[in-house]
Coordinates of C-alpha atoms in Angstrom, one line a residue:
M102 CA 4.3 -16.6 22.8
L103 CA 2.7 -13.2 22.2
P104 CA 1.3 -12.4 18.7
Q105 CA 3.7 -10.3 16.7
S106 CA 1.4 -9.1 14.0
A107 CA -2.2 -8.0 13.5
T108 CA -4.5 -7.8 10.5
P109 CA -5.3 -4.1 11.1
D110 CA -1.6 -3.3 10.8
Y111 CA -1.6 -4.8 7.3
C112 CA -4.7 -3.0 6.3
E113 CA -3.4 0.4 7.5
M114 CA 0.0 -0.2 5.8
N115 CA -1.9 -1.1 2.6
V116 CA -3.6 2.3 2.8
V117 CA -0.3 4.1 3.3
A118 CA 1.3 2.2 0.4
N119 CA -1.5 3.2 -1.9
S120 CA -1.3 6.8 -0.8
L121 CA 2.4 7.2 -1.2
G122 CA 3.2 4.8 -4.0
F123 CA 5.2 2.5 -1.7
V124 CA 5.1 -1.3 -1.5
P125 CA 5.2 -3.6 1.5
A126 CA 8.8 -4.4 2.7
T127 CA 7.9 -8.1 2.8
P128 CA 4.6 -10.1 2.5
T129 CA 4.4 -10.3 6.3
L130 CA 6.2 -7.1 7.1
N131 CA 9.3 -7.3 9.3
Y132 CA 7.9 -6.5 12.8
P133 CA 11.3 -6.1 14.6
L134 CA 11.1 -5.8 18.3
C135 CA 12.9 -2.6 19.2
H136 CA 13.1 0.6 21.1
I137 CA 12.0 3.9 19.4
H138 CA 15.6 5.2 19.5
E139 CA 16.6 2.2 17.4
L140 CA 14.3 2.9 14.4
A141 CA 16.9 4.7 12.3
D142 CA 19.4 1.9 12.8
I143 CA 17.0 -0.8 11.7
F144 CA 14.7 0.5 9.0
I145 CA 17.6 1.3 6.6
P146 CA 19.2 -0.7 3.7
R147 CA 21.1 -3.9 4.5
E148 CA 24.3 -2.5 3.1
D149 CA 24.1 0.2 5.8
G150 CA 23.4 -2.3 8.6
G151 CA 19.6 -2.4 8.5
I152 CA 17.0 -4.9 7.4
L153 CA 15.6 -3.4 4.2
T154 CA 16.2 -5.0 0.8
Q155 CA 14.9 -1.9 -0.9
T156 CA 13.7 1.6 0.0
G157 CA 10.3 3.2 -0.6
V158 CA 8.5 0.6 1.5
V159 CA 6.1 0.4 4.4
D160 CA 6.9 -1.6 7.5
V161 CA 5.9 -2.1 11.1
F162 CA 7.8 -2.6 14.4
N163 CA 6.8 -3.9 17.9
C164 CA 7.7 -1.3 20.4
L165 CA 9.9 -2.5 23.2
R166 CA 9.5 -0.3 26.3
R167 CA 9.5 -0.4 30.1
H168 CA 6.1 0.0 31.9
D169 CA 7.0 3.6 32.8
E170 CA 7.9 4.6 29.2
A171 CA 5.4 6.0 26.7
S172 CA 3.9 3.7 24.1
F173 CA 4.1 4.4 20.4
G174 CA 0.3 4.1 20.6
G175 CA -0.4 3.4 16.9
G176 CA 1.8 6.3 15.8
V177 CA 3.7 6.6 12.6
F178 CA 7.3 7.1 11.6
I179 CA 9.4 7.7 8.5
V180 CA 13.2 7.2 8.1
V181 CA 15.0 9.8 6.0
R182 CA 18.5 10.2 4.7
C183 CA 20.5 12.9 6.2
D184 CA 22.3 15.1 3.7
D185 CA 23.5 18.0 5.9
E186 CA 25.7 16.6 8.6
E187 CA 25.9 19.8 10.7
T188 CA 22.1 20.0 10.8
W189 CA 21.6 16.4 11.9
K190 CA 24.5 16.7 14.4
M191 CA 22.6 19.5 16.1
L192 CA 19.3 17.6 16.0
A193 CA 21.0 14.5 17.4
E194 CA 22.4 16.6 20.3
K195 CA 18.8 17.6 21.0
G196 CA 17.8 14.0 21.3
H197 CA 16.3 13.3 17.9
V198 CA 16.5 9.7 16.6
V199 CA 19.7 9.9 14.4
I200 CA 22.1 7.0 13.9
R201 CA 25.8 7.5 14.9
N202 CA 27.1 8.2 11.5
R203 CA 24.3 10.7 11.0
R204 CA 23.3 9.2 7.6
Y205 CA 19.8 8.4 8.6
A206 CA 17.2 9.7 11.0
A207 CA 13.7 8.7 12.2
L208 CA 10.9 11.3 12.4
Y209 CA 7.9 10.1 14.3
L210 CA 4.4 11.0 15.6
P211 CA 4.0 8.5 18.5
Y212 CA 0.3 8.4 18.8
H213 CA -3.0 7.8 17.0
I214 CA -6.1 9.1 18.8
M215 CA -8.6 7.1 16.8
G216 CA -11.9 8.2 18.3
L217 CA -10.9 11.9 18.2
E218 CA -9.3 11.9 14.8
S219 CA -12.2 10.4 12.9
P220 CA -14.4 13.5 13.2
I221 CA -11.6 15.6 11.8
S222 CA -11.5 13.4 8.7
L223 CA -15.3 13.8 8.3
F224 CA -15.1 17.6 8.7
S225 CA -12.3 17.7 6.1
A226 CA -14.4 15.8 3.6
V227 CA -17.8 17.4 4.3
L228 CA -16.9 21.0 5.1
H229 CA -13.8 21.5 3.0
H230 CA -14.3 18.9 0.2
R231 CA -10.8 17.5 0.6
P232 CA -9.4 14.1 1.5
S233 CA -7.5 13.6 4.8
G234 CA -5.2 11.3 2.9
A235 CA -3.7 11.3 -0.6
H236 CA -5.3 13.3 -3.4
D237 CA -4.2 10.7 -5.9
Q238 CA -4.9 7.3 -4.4
Q239 CA -3.7 4.4 -6.6
V240 CA -3.4 0.7 -6.1
H241 CA 0.2 -0.1 -5.3
A242 CA -0.4 -2.9 -2.8
V243 CA -3.0 -5.5 -2.2
M244 CA -3.8 -7.1 1.2
A245 CA -4.3 -10.8 0.3
G246 CA -5.6 -13.8 2.2
Y247 CA -3.2 -16.7 3.0
A248 CA -4.5 -20.1 3.9
E249 CA -3.0 -21.3 7.2
R250 CA -4.6 -24.7 6.8
P251 CA -6.2 -26.6 3.9
L252 CA -9.5 -24.9 3.0
A253 CA -12.2 -27.1 1.4
K254 CA -14.6 -26.3 -1.3
G255 CA -18.0 -25.4 0.2
E256 CA -16.5 -23.7 3.3
T257 CA -17.7 -20.2 4.2
L258 CA -15.1 -17.8 5.3
T259 CA -16.5 -16.0 8.4
M260 CA -15.0 -12.7 9.5
G261 CA -15.4 -11.3 13.0
G262 CA -13.9 -10.1 16.2
H263 CA -12.4 -6.7 17.1
H264 CA -9.7 -7.0 14.5
H265 CA -12.0 -8.3 11.7
T266 CA -10.1 -11.6 11.3
I267 CA -10.9 -14.9 9.5
D268 CA -10.1 -18.1 11.3
H269 CA -7.2 -20.0 9.7
V270 CA -6.7 -17.2 7.1
S271 CA -4.0 -14.6 7.7
A272 CA -3.3 -11.4 5.8
R273 CA -0.4 -10.8 3.4
P274 CA 0.3 -7.3 2.0
L275 CA 1.7 -7.7 -1.5
A276 CA 2.9 -5.4 -4.2
K277 CA 0.3 -5.1 -6.9
S278 CA 2.5 -6.9 -9.4
D279 CA 2.6 -9.9 -7.1
A280 CA -1.1 -10.0 -6.5
Q281 CA -2.5 -10.8 -9.9
G282 CA -5.6 -13.1 -9.6
V283 CA -5.4 -13.0 -5.8
A284 CA -8.5 -12.0 -3.7
P285 CA -8.2 -8.9 -1.5
F286 CA -8.6 -10.0 2.2
Y287 CA -11.8 -8.2 3.0
L288 CA -13.5 -9.5 -0.1
L289 CA -13.2 -13.0 1.5
A290 CA -15.7 -12.1 4.3
K291 CA -18.8 -14.4 4.2
K292 CA -17.7 -15.9 0.8
T293 CA -18.2 -19.6 0.0
L294 CA -15.2 -21.3 -1.5
T295 CA -15.8 -22.9 -5.0
Q296 CA -12.6 -24.9 -4.9
D297 CA -10.1 -26.3 -2.4
V298 CA -7.2 -24.0 -1.4
P299 CA -4.1 -25.8 -0.1
A300 CA -2.4 -24.7 3.1
G301 CA 0.3 -22.2 2.5
E302 CA -1.2 -20.6 -0.6
L303 CA -2.8 -17.3 -1.3
I304 CA -6.6 -17.5 -1.9
P305 CA -7.4 -16.7 -5.6
L306 CA -10.4 -14.8 -6.9
S307 CA -11.3 -18.0 -8.8
A308 CA -12.0 -19.8 -5.5
L309 CA -14.8 -17.4 -4.5
A310 CA -18.5 -17.2 -5.4
L311 CA -18.7 -13.5 -6.4
E312 CA -21.8 -13.3 -8.6
D313 CA -23.8 -11.2 -6.1
S314 CA -21.0 -9.3 -4.5
L315 CA -21.4 -5.5 -4.7
L316 CA -18.0 -5.1 -3.1
Y317 CA -16.4 -7.1 -5.8
T318 CA -18.1 -5.0 -8.5
A319 CA -16.9 -1.8 -6.9
W320 CA -13.4 -3.1 -6.4
R321 CA -13.1 -4.1 -10.1
E322 CA -14.2 -0.7 -11.2
T323 CA -11.5 1.1 -9.2
A324 CA -8.6 -1.4 -8.9
L325 CA -8.3 -3.2 -12.2

């Protein structure tokens, strides 16, 4: 009954994918409901008992916890392979998130202090002339819009709310190779549809009136 995904998650994972050269694990991401100590058992290849069909991907989980346990709080994690068994045995004994056979471990930073971290990004750019993210940002993934109901020609897609959502349109993070001709999600904001879009389909660029869109012009120059 509770929502299991959020548009901002897809947006942030899209940024991570473009920074690292990764791709989304699935078009909706997996969102397993699990404890932090289970991350290294879940986000590993299927042949090793996990849920991933490939490695080098971004994904998200819903943190299962008691009310007296700390939240993941928008933090990040990465699952790594363990090559030195003695080292990971020692780390497992210290309470690090390592699976029983010590083949994988999860390294995590369990918080994201948004209002306090933003000035640091600005200081990094303005004072030190360096990015706070990747130095070589490339388009490896595209966050597309997915029609949850039939959308009619002439409708205007209105974006709003705390999470910058569009009614009856959900987000789908796709590998760039799977997003040819598809409109990026935030490009849909305040755009009028020039054709019908059936329910269950991604919204194509051809369905948008883009003649006066500065955002579209900027996106074409950097992404295509």
